[in-house]
Amino acid sequence: MPAEIKGLNEECGLFGIWGEANAAQLTYDGLHSLQHRGQEGAGIVSNDQGQFYRHRGLGLLAEVFRDSETIHQLYGTSAIGHVRYATAGNHGVENIQPMLFSHDEVGEFALAHNGNLTNADTIRGELREKGVTFQATSDSELLGELVTTSDEDGFINQLKASLNHIHGGFAYLLMTPHMMVAALDPNGFRPLVVGKMPDGATVICSETCALDQVGASFVRDVEPGEIIIVTDEGMKIDHFTTDTHLALCSMEYIYFARPDSIIRGISVHEARKRMGALVARENPVKADVVLGVPNSSLSAAIGYAQESGIPYDMGMIKNQYVARTFIEPTQAKRDRGVSMKLSVVKSVVAGKDIVLVDDSIVRGTTSKYIVRLLKKAGAKSVHVRIASPALKFPCYYGIDIQTTKELIAANNTIPEICTQIEADSLAFLSVPGLIKAIGDLNDADNHGLCTAYFDGNYPTPLYDYQAGFDAEVARLGLYEGANTGD
């Protein structure tokens, strides 16, 4: 829905393997390590000499594959899998991936997608004019339909033409009876990596933590504009475009990726520690103890403590059996989720001046609840430090934001936010501090990161979303210099 400005929510996770006897089980194991990227649904498609088997469903991976026999019935030596959080389309099982398509040349093929297309409505209209009847409501289906209706000769040429027709953020895994194919958008918004199993099988997945999970060694990152083709003969690197400009989503380092992952040679954990150290340097405060909001903020809290010299302690405990609260569809459910998942170690907090380090503030309601929780436990003061810049702009490349009305920093000054969350002080990391903490991702003058959510500098045109974005900027009086890559 282009008129809506979307908000911070999880993306999706991809895992594929080619040439491994235990393909479905290893895909399950790899997806388990990517569960943080999507908790709404999961699916696996396996390939047994051209015969495809699929199982998918709503819920966590372990719920979808509750029956152990399900995995054993996914026969074959290759498989691709997906864990989903919806960035487009409704929450029905028809949108759970991988999706299956019928193709005149290759027969059946499967497709899994992480990201969000910025010209999805336009493409959907074009496909309808060709008589396409859609099987789902998400934009993930569109690439498959473009391939099947393409006038180009050969599957790979059809895929290349289709990839050049779509815009936005996308990482794809496709599987035909005779190949597995990976593709990454020209800006590389989403991470995608290639690995090798000890027996030579090829793995392609969203994060290196999934390679570690299945015992694969890292080979390389998939580069923007690339197509990686894996067959029984080996791996081939091709391109659907060479007009590329790296703009990796900075939220991968801030929040989305697991801390044990390495993205483009940079440890997520170490980057988050540097974010914490730099926000301490930019915004010092006197306090007795540093706490991190578990779990994604713990690395930044350690960095803050090391830089400031204020002791770090475990002042909050997370119930590991409660899902991440942002994924809940209503604010009431999010509030209930926070109360169920977080508790305070009173002996650490009582009578202390606290530095509370978090990775981001979206709506502010969770921050307010945590500040109240700490003060109820006896904290003398709570100074909130956010190890990222203030979220003021939506993302159109694969992070699901509701509207900017829900982004507290788009509608309030920092002192106003501080008052609303009932903190004693509040400060954010600067955009230059964020870039410095992560480090340059390429050798060009550009730092290789997308920071549009903080500064409004979008690296691409927004296509179907442009009118909605312009209306929001005008309504909120956001930065006049907001750039949409035109």
PDB file of C-alpha atoms in Angstrom, residues 285-292 301-315 348 352-357:
ATOM      1  CA  VAL A 285      26.583  11.280  31.837  1.00  0.00           C
ATOM      2  CA  LYS A 286      27.506  10.481  35.445  1.00  0.00           C
ATOM      3  CA  ALA A 287      25.988   7.227  36.680  1.00  0.00           C
ATOM      4  CA  ASP A 288      26.631   4.151  38.809  1.00  0.00           C
ATOM      5  CA  VAL A 289      25.888   1.334  36.379  1.00  0.00           C
ATOM      6  CA  VAL A 290      25.255   0.662  32.686  1.00  0.00           C
ATOM      7  CA  LEU A 291      22.430  -1.667  31.675  1.00  0.00           C
ATOM      8  CA  GLY A 292      21.523  -2.970  28.232  1.00  0.00           C
ATOM      9  CA  ALA A 301      25.875  -1.506  26.461  1.00  0.00           C
ATOM     10  CA  ILE A 302      29.234  -3.250  26.865  1.00  0.00           C
ATOM     11  CA  GLY A 303      30.799  -0.706  24.518  1.00  0.00           C
ATOM     12  CA  TYR A 304      29.239   2.181  26.449  1.00  0.00           C
ATOM     13  CA  ALA A 305      30.570   0.837  29.743  1.00  0.00           C
ATOM     14  CA  GLN A 306      34.073   0.294  28.386  1.00  0.00           C
ATOM     15  CA  GLU A 307      34.256   3.794  26.936  1.00  0.00           C
ATOM     16  CA  SER A 308      32.694   5.585  29.907  1.00  0.00           C
ATOM     17  CA  GLY A 309      34.375   3.615  32.672  1.00  0.00           C
ATOM     18  CA  ILE A 310      30.984   3.057  34.324  1.00  0.00           C
ATOM     19  CA  PRO A 311      30.538  -0.595  35.369  1.00  0.00           C
ATOM     20  CA  TYR A 312      28.296  -2.795  33.250  1.00  0.00           C
ATOM     21  CA  ASP A 313      25.926  -5.165  34.987  1.00  0.00           C
ATOM     22  CA  MET A 314      23.055  -7.490  34.174  1.00  0.00           C
ATOM     23  CA  GLY A 315      20.189  -5.448  35.561  1.00  0.00           C
ATOM     24  CA  VAL A 348      21.622  -4.166  40.679  1.00  0.00           C
ATOM     25  CA  LYS A 352      21.541   3.573  41.568  1.00  0.00           C
ATOM     26  CA  ASP A 353      21.829   6.161  38.828  1.00  0.00           C
ATOM     27  CA  ILE A 354      21.336   4.076  35.678  1.00  0.00           C
ATOM     28  CA  VAL A 355      22.511   4.422  32.092  1.00  0.00           C
ATOM     29  CA  LEU A 356      20.040   2.419  30.033  1.00  0.00           C
ATOM     30  CA  VAL A 357      21.407   1.567  26.583  1.00  0.00           C
TER      31      VAL A 357
END
